[in-house]
Amino acid sequence: MILVTGGAGFIGGHLAEQFVRDGHDVVVLDDLDPYYDVDIKRRNIECAREAAHGGSGSYELVEGDVRDADLVADLVDEAAYVYHQAAQAGVRTSVENPRRVDDINVEGTLNVLDAARASPVERIVFASSSSVYGKPRDLPYDEDHPTTPISPYGVSKLAAENYVRVYGDLYDLSTVALRYFTVYGPRMRPNMAISNFVSRCANGEPPVVYGDGSQTRDFTYIDDVVRANAKLLDTDAADGEVLNIGSTDTVSIATLAEVIRDEIAPDLSIEHGERQAGDAEHTHADVTKAGDVLGYEPTEDIRSGVRQFIAWYRANREWYEPLVRSS
Ligand code: NAD
């Protein structure tokens, strides 16, 4: 069985769906946290359940909290692989409520790791983040770049990632940490720049860029993230490692707004709002190591990925758009 914590969320939902489609038995642990609209999580659950119909894979949702050590221990005990995605995501939330983020992201990870010590689990894959790097010294950066996070969220991800590494060493567990770089695609969290820009343009409203828009991001398409994770079912080559999972195709937020505007409503202007605290200035992944170890190769650049997202958005506008508007 594959346990996906946070499997009702954006990335975990896609992982669960793909694993079920590939014929695996999947158990999702998720507390359906209302940090963003739970309707999206219900869709994620539905998609994975549908994937189980007619195939050889199975899907089970356990509604529960990763901070519940006994529950986590019971589930990890049954698992061959654990994909630990459950977290309080989002830099801004962490600036407002750092202790809650620490509680879920660090304590929750320790629960998974402690449970793994006492179980025959084959591998634990941890969802880390480019936020661990903070202010980059040079671009692009590889995994040896210093880690000096600039938000409580980044601190929590780095602490959890270090626990994952240390537990791997001390207790002979197979662990891998994947540092994701801003992931986007169908059913993405509604409170992110791409979903927001698309929604505003689709409604004839100018996209609003926070700050001057010179911040750059390495946006990674969800399918590439799923592929990297799926590889870890078949190889121990990455055990004990930390890997950047990015697209390497960076774009400034101002250019992103223009790309989306040009695709949907070329006559719109671009507006600017106040810069948000805790946001990194630039992210740009060097993915050489993931390429060497996993054969990882990002397939989507920002223009092709955004086009796919806009096509999905149009097809799902009726239910998804109100959730973006209210986020
Ligand atoms: P998400 O918020 O969509 O998914 C996280 C899931 O965890 C949610 O379904 C939520 O209900 C669940 N969860 C939260 N607290 C929980 C708790 N206490 N117990 C059980 N479940 C809980 O976020 P996502 O974008 O899918 O991110 C998945 C993982 O990837 C997270 O660990 C996040 O930190 C990491 N990550 C995401 C990105 C990105 O760009 N999306 C980038 C870097 C790292």
Tab-separated table of C-alpha atoms and ligand atoms in Angstrom:
chain	number	residue	atom	x	y	z
A	1	MET	CA	0.000	0.000	0.000
A	2	ILE	CA	1.117	3.559	-0.687
A	3	LEU	CA	0.247	6.107	1.996
A	4	VAL	CA	-0.122	9.675	0.730
A	5	THR	CA	-0.436	12.146	3.580
A	6	GLY	CA	-2.068	15.372	2.438
A	7	GLY	CA	-3.416	13.323	-0.465
A	8	ALA	CA	-6.575	15.403	-0.783
A	9	GLY	CA	-4.457	18.452	-1.598
A	10	PHE	CA	-3.132	19.630	-4.943
A	11	ILE	CA	0.102	17.652	-5.308
A	12	GLY	CA	-0.953	14.738	-3.080
A	13	GLY	CA	-4.231	14.489	-5.016
A	14	HIS	CA	-2.386	14.111	-8.316
A	15	LEU	CA	0.020	11.583	-6.775
A	16	ALA	CA	-2.833	9.505	-5.356
A	17	GLU	CA	-4.701	9.571	-8.668
A	18	GLN	CA	-1.631	8.521	-10.666
A	19	PHE	CA	-0.690	5.742	-8.247
A	20	VAL	CA	-4.236	4.345	-8.313
A	21	ARG	CA	-4.236	4.568	-12.119
A	22	ASP	CA	-0.960	2.610	-12.129
A	23	GLY	CA	-2.671	-0.197	-10.198
A	24	HIS	CA	-1.469	0.551	-6.654
A	25	ASP	CA	-3.497	0.428	-3.452
A	26	VAL	CA	-3.511	3.961	-2.091
A	27	VAL	CA	-4.527	5.264	1.316
A	28	VAL	CA	-4.808	9.011	1.763
A	29	LEU	CA	-4.549	10.658	5.172
A	30	ASP	CA	-5.883	14.212	5.083
A	31	ASP	CA	-7.809	16.370	7.536
A	32	LEU	CA	-9.402	18.421	4.720
A	33	ASP	CA	-8.013	21.583	6.237
A	34	PRO	CA	-10.130	24.603	5.174
A	35	TYR	CA	-7.054	26.780	4.445
A	36	TYR	CA	-8.517	26.985	0.952
A	37	ASP	CA	-11.896	25.825	-0.299
A	38	VAL	CA	-12.514	22.201	0.583
A	39	ASP	CA	-14.534	21.750	-2.636
A	40	ILE	CA	-11.243	21.475	-4.521
A	41	LYS	CA	-10.114	18.712	-2.167
A	42	ARG	CA	-13.392	16.884	-2.737
A	43	ARG	CA	-12.701	17.050	-6.490
A	44	ASN	CA	-9.190	15.694	-5.897
A	45	ILE	CA	-10.653	12.807	-3.907
A	46	GLU	CA	-13.274	12.190	-6.599
A	47	CYS	CA	-10.648	12.087	-9.370
A	48	ALA	CA	-8.582	9.498	-7.493
A	49	ARG	CA	-11.686	7.442	-6.663
A	50	GLU	CA	-12.731	7.478	-10.314
A	51	ALA	CA	-9.263	6.280	-11.305
A	52	ALA	CA	-9.878	3.203	-9.146
A	53	HIS	CA	-13.067	2.281	-11.033
A	54	GLY	CA	-12.494	-0.565	-13.405
A	55	GLY	CA	-8.761	-0.707	-12.691
A	56	SER	CA	-6.713	-2.896	-10.408
A	57	GLY	CA	-5.775	-0.060	-8.021
A	58	SER	CA	-7.762	0.921	-4.944
A	59	TYR	CA	-8.366	4.142	-3.051
A	60	GLU	CA	-9.240	4.848	0.550
A	61	LEU	CA	-9.554	8.198	2.295
A	62	VAL	CA	-8.824	8.412	6.014
A	63	GLU	CA	-9.974	11.761	7.313
A	64	GLY	CA	-7.551	12.554	10.096
A	65	ASP	CA	-4.710	14.688	11.341
A	66	VAL	CA	-1.036	14.020	10.750
A	67	ARG	CA	-0.510	15.368	14.297
A	68	ASP	CA	-2.377	12.313	15.618
A	69	ALA	CA	0.637	10.062	16.321
A	70	ASP	CA	-1.395	6.879	16.948
A	71	LEU	CA	-3.356	7.213	13.726
A	72	VAL	CA	-0.193	7.929	11.736
A	73	ALA	CA	1.538	4.913	13.330
A	74	ASP	CA	-1.337	2.609	12.354
A	75	LEU	CA	-1.300	3.795	8.745
A	76	VAL	CA	2.482	3.831	8.294
A	77	ASP	CA	2.611	0.312	9.696
A	78	GLU	CA	0.543	-0.900	6.715
A	79	ALA	CA	2.455	1.092	4.104
A	80	ALA	CA	5.226	0.011	1.741
A	81	TYR	CA	5.812	3.628	0.685
A	82	VAL	CA	4.918	6.910	2.345
A	83	TYR	CA	4.600	10.107	0.324
A	84	HIS	CA	4.446	12.756	3.019
A	85	GLN	CA	2.747	15.805	1.490
A	86	ALA	CA	0.558	16.945	4.402
A	87	ALA	CA	1.546	20.432	5.455
A	88	GLN	CA	0.323	23.888	6.051
A	89	ALA	CA	1.508	25.312	2.738
A	90	GLY	CA	1.821	28.977	1.884
A	91	VAL	CA	4.369	31.560	2.916
A	92	ARG	CA	1.798	34.204	3.849
A	93	THR	CA	-0.127	31.955	6.241
A	94	SER	CA	3.144	31.143	7.959
A	95	VAL	CA	3.898	34.827	8.477
A	96	GLU	CA	0.497	35.203	10.160
A	97	ASN	CA	0.672	32.031	12.234
A	98	PRO	CA	4.176	30.555	12.484
A	99	ARG	CA	3.463	28.215	15.400
A	100	ARG	CA	0.633	26.445	13.619
A	101	VAL	CA	2.910	25.880	10.624
A	102	ASP	CA	5.632	24.451	12.855
A	103	ASP	CA	3.113	22.210	14.571
A	104	ILE	CA	1.787	20.642	11.370
A	105	ASN	CA	4.907	20.681	9.222
A	106	VAL	CA	7.513	19.630	11.797
A	107	GLU	CA	5.548	17.658	14.435
A	108	GLY	CA	3.538	15.979	11.674
A	109	THR	CA	6.741	14.898	9.930
A	110	LEU	CA	8.197	13.574	13.202
A	111	ASN	CA	5.070	11.463	13.645
A	112	VAL	CA	5.600	9.926	10.214
A	113	LEU	CA	9.298	9.313	10.923
A	114	ASP	CA	8.763	7.826	14.378
A	115	ALA	CA	6.105	5.533	12.945
A	116	ALA	CA	8.516	4.504	10.183
A	117	ARG	CA	11.181	3.474	12.705
A	118	ALA	CA	8.836	0.824	14.022
A	119	SER	CA	7.510	-0.365	10.655
A	120	PRO	CA	8.802	-2.237	7.611
A	121	VAL	CA	8.192	0.726	5.265
A	122	GLU	CA	10.430	0.675	2.178
A	123	ARG	CA	10.766	4.389	1.481
A	124	ILE	CA	9.582	7.752	2.774
A	125	VAL	CA	9.401	10.571	0.258
A	126	PHE	CA	9.156	14.018	1.805
A	127	ALA	CA	7.693	17.056	0.030
A	128	SER	CA	10.239	19.768	0.715
A	129	SER	CA	10.361	23.186	-0.861
A	130	SER	CA	12.536	25.733	-2.641
A	131	SER	CA	11.614	27.976	0.336
A	132	VAL	CA	14.438	26.324	2.293
A	133	TYR	CA	16.953	28.341	0.246
A	134	GLY	CA	15.650	31.818	1.076
A	135	LYS	CA	17.647	34.577	-0.567
A	136	PRO	CA	19.793	32.971	-3.265
A	137	ARG	CA	23.488	33.806	-3.508
A	138	ASP	CA	23.631	32.792	-7.158
A	139	LEU	CA	21.224	31.488	-9.799
A	140	PRO	CA	20.386	28.774	-10.679
A	141	TYR	CA	21.199	26.960	-7.442
A	142	ASP	CA	21.828	23.316	-6.756
A	143	GLU	CA	21.224	21.373	-3.537
A	144	ASP	CA	24.580	22.477	-2.049
A	145	HIS	CA	23.495	26.110	-1.997
A	146	PRO	CA	23.235	27.461	1.587
A	147	THR	CA	19.807	27.154	3.173
A	148	THR	CA	18.736	30.372	4.906
A	149	PRO	CA	14.927	30.473	4.744
A	150	ILE	CA	13.245	33.867	5.042
A	151	SER	CA	9.766	32.723	6.148
A	152	PRO	CA	8.486	30.536	8.986
A	153	TYR	CA	7.186	28.195	6.280
A	154	GLY	CA	10.708	27.807	4.850
A	155	VAL	CA	12.101	27.217	8.351
A	156	SER	CA	9.513	24.498	9.004
A	157	LYS	CA	10.272	22.756	5.711
A	158	LEU	CA	14.024	22.852	6.369
A	159	ALA	CA	13.593	21.532	9.915
A	160	ALA	CA	11.360	18.705	8.696
A	161	GLU	CA	13.742	17.926	5.827
A	162	ASN	CA	16.651	17.718	8.270
A	163	TYR	CA	14.687	15.342	10.493
A	164	VAL	CA	13.984	13.204	7.431
A	165	ARG	CA	17.706	13.053	6.611
A	166	VAL	CA	18.820	12.427	10.189
A	167	TYR	CA	16.204	9.711	10.794
A	168	GLY	CA	17.331	8.107	7.560
A	169	ASP	CA	20.941	8.029	8.798
A	170	LEU	CA	20.301	7.087	12.423
A	171	TYR	CA	17.570	4.525	12.008
A	172	ASP	CA	18.486	3.103	8.618
A	173	LEU	CA	15.373	4.326	6.843
A	174	SER	CA	15.208	4.939	3.082
A	175	THR	CA	14.266	8.587	2.792
A	176	VAL	CA	14.235	11.103	-0.057
A	177	ALA	CA	13.400	14.806	0.078
A	178	LEU	CA	12.171	16.521	-3.068
A	179	ARG	CA	12.456	20.303	-3.046
A	180	TYR	CA	9.540	21.425	-5.188
A	181	PHE	CA	9.662	24.763	-6.999
A	182	THR	CA	6.241	26.523	-7.259
A	183	VAL	CA	4.054	23.774	-8.670
A	184	TYR	CA	1.033	24.563	-10.863
A	185	GLY	CA	-1.541	22.798	-13.018
A	186	PRO	CA	-5.153	21.559	-12.942
A	187	ARG	CA	-6.851	21.816	-9.529
A	188	MET	CA	-3.989	23.925	-8.167
A	189	ARG	CA	-4.444	25.835	-4.944
A	190	PRO	CA	-6.777	28.719	-5.800
A	191	ASN	CA	-4.740	31.345	-3.961
A	192	MET	CA	-1.679	31.303	-6.207
A	193	ALA	CA	-0.508	33.849	-8.777
A	194	ILE	CA	-1.296	31.728	-11.854
A	195	SER	CA	-4.877	30.846	-10.843
A	196	ASN	CA	-5.473	34.428	-9.764
A	197	PHE	CA	-4.136	35.992	-12.991
A	198	VAL	CA	-6.097	33.547	-15.163
A	199	SER	CA	-9.303	34.200	-13.272
A	200	ARG	CA	-8.972	37.975	-13.422
A	201	CYS	CA	-8.145	37.981	-17.146
A	202	ALA	CA	-11.042	35.607	-17.869
A	203	ASN	CA	-13.327	38.161	-16.211
A	204	GLY	CA	-11.907	41.138	-18.087
A	205	GLU	CA	-10.030	42.425	-15.035
A	206	PRO	CA	-6.332	43.380	-15.146
A	207	PRO	CA	-4.059	40.931	-13.301
A	208	VAL	CA	-2.586	42.434	-10.110
A	209	VAL	CA	1.143	41.901	-9.627
A	210	TYR	CA	2.494	42.314	-6.078
A	211	GLY	CA	5.486	44.654	-6.074
A	212	ASP	CA	7.157	45.620	-9.350
A	213	GLY	CA	6.924	42.071	-10.706
A	214	SER	CA	10.683	41.646	-11.049
A	215	GLN	CA	10.623	38.626	-8.722
A	216	THR	CA	11.338	35.490	-10.754
A	217	ARG	CA	9.974	32.001	-10.222
A	218	ASP	CA	10.795	28.551	-11.462
A	219	PHE	CA	7.235	27.316	-12.072
A	220	THR	CA	6.988	23.531	-12.297
A	221	TYR	CA	4.155	21.735	-14.048
A	222	ILE	CA	2.385	19.145	-11.886
A	223	ASP	CA	2.961	16.267	-14.345
A	224	ASP	CA	6.730	16.662	-13.987
A	225	VAL	CA	6.409	16.543	-10.191
A	226	VAL	CA	4.254	13.403	-10.379
A	227	ARG	CA	6.781	11.704	-12.673
A	228	ALA	CA	9.671	12.439	-10.291
A	229	ASN	CA	7.705	10.985	-7.374
A	230	ALA	CA	6.604	7.914	-9.314
A	231	LYS	CA	10.226	7.093	-10.202
A	232	LEU	CA	10.917	6.662	-6.486
A	233	LEU	CA	8.732	3.562	-6.380
A	234	ASP	CA	11.239	1.782	-8.607
A	235	THR	CA	14.680	2.930	-7.535
A	236	ASP	CA	16.753	3.304	-4.396
A	237	ALA	CA	19.212	5.550	-6.234
A	238	ALA	CA	17.961	8.672	-4.441
A	239	ASP	CA	17.883	7.225	-0.931
A	240	GLY	CA	19.376	9.664	1.575
A	241	GLU	CA	19.342	12.452	-1.004
A	242	VAL	CA	17.747	15.868	-1.350
A	243	LEU	CA	16.748	16.733	-4.926
A	244	ASN	CA	15.595	19.947	-6.581
A	245	ILE	CA	12.468	19.361	-8.658
A	246	GLY	CA	11.976	22.453	-10.807
A	247	SER	CA	11.396	23.361	-14.438
A	248	THR	CA	14.615	25.435	-14.858
A	249	ASP	CA	12.512	27.796	-17.022
A	250	THR	CA	12.215	30.895	-14.860
A	251	VAL	CA	9.956	33.810	-15.546
A	252	SER	CA	9.375	37.120	-13.784
A	253	ILE	CA	5.961	37.607	-12.226
A	254	ALA	CA	5.449	40.631	-14.510
A	255	THR	CA	6.162	38.472	-17.578
A	256	LEU	CA	3.918	35.713	-16.249
A	257	ALA	CA	1.074	38.221	-15.957
A	258	GLU	CA	1.728	39.334	-19.544
A	259	VAL	CA	1.863	35.767	-20.884
A	260	ILE	CA	-1.488	34.974	-19.270
A	261	ARG	CA	-3.006	38.307	-20.280
A	262	ASP	CA	-1.852	37.814	-23.904
A	263	GLU	CA	-3.383	34.321	-24.007
A	264	ILE	CA	-6.763	35.396	-22.619
A	265	ALA	CA	-7.384	39.138	-22.984
A	266	PRO	CA	-4.556	41.000	-24.796
A	267	ASP	CA	-6.184	44.427	-24.360
A	268	LEU	CA	-5.994	44.406	-20.558
A	269	SER	CA	-3.407	46.433	-18.664
A	270	ILE	CA	-1.379	45.070	-15.714
A	271	GLU	CA	-1.928	46.512	-12.219
A	272	HIS	CA	0.428	46.529	-9.242
A	273	GLY	CA	-0.255	45.950	-5.535
A	274	GLU	CA	1.850	45.931	-2.406
A	275	ARG	CA	4.720	43.444	-2.139
A	276	GLN	CA	4.025	40.536	0.259
A	277	ALA	CA	6.294	39.804	3.253
A	278	GLY	CA	8.297	36.569	3.293
A	279	ASP	CA	8.254	36.003	-0.494
A	280	ALA	CA	11.573	34.972	-2.043
A	281	GLU	CA	13.020	37.361	-4.615
A	282	HIS	CA	14.107	34.678	-7.060
A	283	THR	CA	13.892	30.914	-7.406
A	284	HIS	CA	15.721	28.974	-10.106
A	285	ALA	CA	16.444	25.281	-9.789
A	286	ASP	CA	19.532	23.499	-10.979
A	287	VAL	CA	18.073	20.011	-11.542
A	288	THR	CA	21.277	18.289	-12.648
A	289	LYS	CA	21.270	16.005	-9.600
A	290	ALA	CA	17.653	14.875	-10.119
A	291	GLY	CA	18.572	14.263	-13.770
A	292	ASP	CA	21.603	12.156	-12.812
A	293	VAL	CA	19.895	10.202	-10.024
A	294	LEU	CA	16.344	9.799	-11.357
A	295	GLY	CA	16.599	10.659	-15.033
A	296	TYR	CA	14.361	13.616	-14.180
A	297	GLU	CA	13.790	15.980	-17.068
A	298	PRO	CA	11.169	18.726	-16.910
A	299	THR	CA	8.907	18.540	-19.974
A	300	GLU	CA	6.849	21.735	-19.706
A	301	ASP	CA	8.088	25.308	-19.944
A	302	ILE	CA	5.963	28.098	-18.516
A	303	ARG	CA	4.259	28.991	-21.805
A	304	SER	CA	3.174	25.447	-22.647
A	305	GLY	CA	2.200	24.727	-19.036
A	306	VAL	CA	0.161	27.922	-18.741
A	307	ARG	CA	-1.617	27.129	-22.014
A	308	GLN	CA	-2.568	23.702	-20.650
A	309	PHE	CA	-3.730	25.234	-17.390
A	310	ILE	CA	-5.863	27.822	-19.210
A	311	ALA	CA	-7.482	25.053	-21.309
A	312	TRP	CA	-8.257	23.124	-18.107
A	313	TYR	CA	-9.533	26.303	-16.428
A	314	ARG	CA	-11.945	26.976	-19.300
A	315	ALA	CA	-13.291	23.420	-19.134
A	316	ASN	CA	-13.725	23.601	-15.343
A	317	ARG	CA	-14.537	27.257	-14.948
A	318	GLU	CA	-18.023	26.718	-13.533
A	319	TRP	CA	-16.854	25.110	-10.287
A	320	TYR	CA	-13.233	26.281	-10.020
A	321	GLU	CA	-13.579	29.979	-10.709
A	322	PRO	CA	-15.803	30.838	-7.704
A	323	LEU	CA	-13.222	29.157	-5.471
A	324	VAL	CA	-10.425	31.289	-6.911
A	325	ARG	CA	-12.534	34.432	-6.568
A	326	SER	CA	-13.283	33.757	-2.914
A	327	SER	CA	-9.727	32.789	-1.953
B	1	NAD	P1	-2.152	21.603	-0.410
B	1	NAD	O1	-2.466	22.567	0.678
B	1	NAD	O2	-3.012	21.574	-1.609
B	1	NAD	O3	-2.059	20.129	0.187
B	1	NAD	C1	-1.706	19.854	1.517
B	1	NAD	C2	-2.747	18.904	2.078
B	1	NAD	O4	-2.383	18.610	3.417
B	1	NAD	C3	-4.161	19.512	2.124
B	1	NAD	O5	-5.097	18.686	1.479
B	1	NAD	C4	-4.468	19.645	3.601
B	1	NAD	O6	-5.841	19.408	3.912
B	1	NAD	C5	-3.570	18.563	4.194
B	1	NAD	N1	-3.233	18.869	5.572
B	1	NAD	C6	-2.895	20.060	6.119
B	1	NAD	N2	-2.730	19.945	7.441
B	1	NAD	C7	-2.957	18.637	7.727
B	1	NAD	C8	-2.940	17.901	8.929
B	1	NAD	N3	-2.643	18.477	10.093
B	1	NAD	N4	-3.235	16.581	8.879
B	1	NAD	C9	-3.543	15.980	7.692
B	1	NAD	N5	-3.580	16.640	6.531
B	1	NAD	C10	-3.283	17.950	6.550
B	1	NAD	O7	-0.646	21.921	-0.817
B	1	NAD	P2	0.184	21.375	-2.074
B	1	NAD	O8	0.455	22.536	-2.949
B	1	NAD	O9	-0.441	20.166	-2.632
B	1	NAD	O10	1.538	20.988	-1.352
B	1	NAD	C11	1.836	19.632	-1.018
B	1	NAD	C12	3.195	19.576	-0.342
B	1	NAD	O11	4.198	20.108	-1.202
B	1	NAD	C13	3.273	20.382	0.945
B	1	NAD	O12	4.073	19.675	1.860
B	1	NAD	C14	3.956	21.657	0.531
B	1	NAD	O13	4.661	22.238	1.610
B	1	NAD	C15	4.896	21.153	-0.562
B	1	NAD	N6	5.242	22.153	-1.572
B	1	NAD	C16	4.294	22.628	-2.438
B	1	NAD	C17	4.652	23.554	-3.395
B	1	NAD	C18	3.671	24.121	-4.392
B	1	NAD	O14	4.061	24.975	-5.168
B	1	NAD	N7	2.419	23.684	-4.436
B	1	NAD	C19	6.000	24.002	-3.482
B	1	NAD	C20	6.917	23.502	-2.565
B	1	NAD	C21	6.545	22.550	-1.633
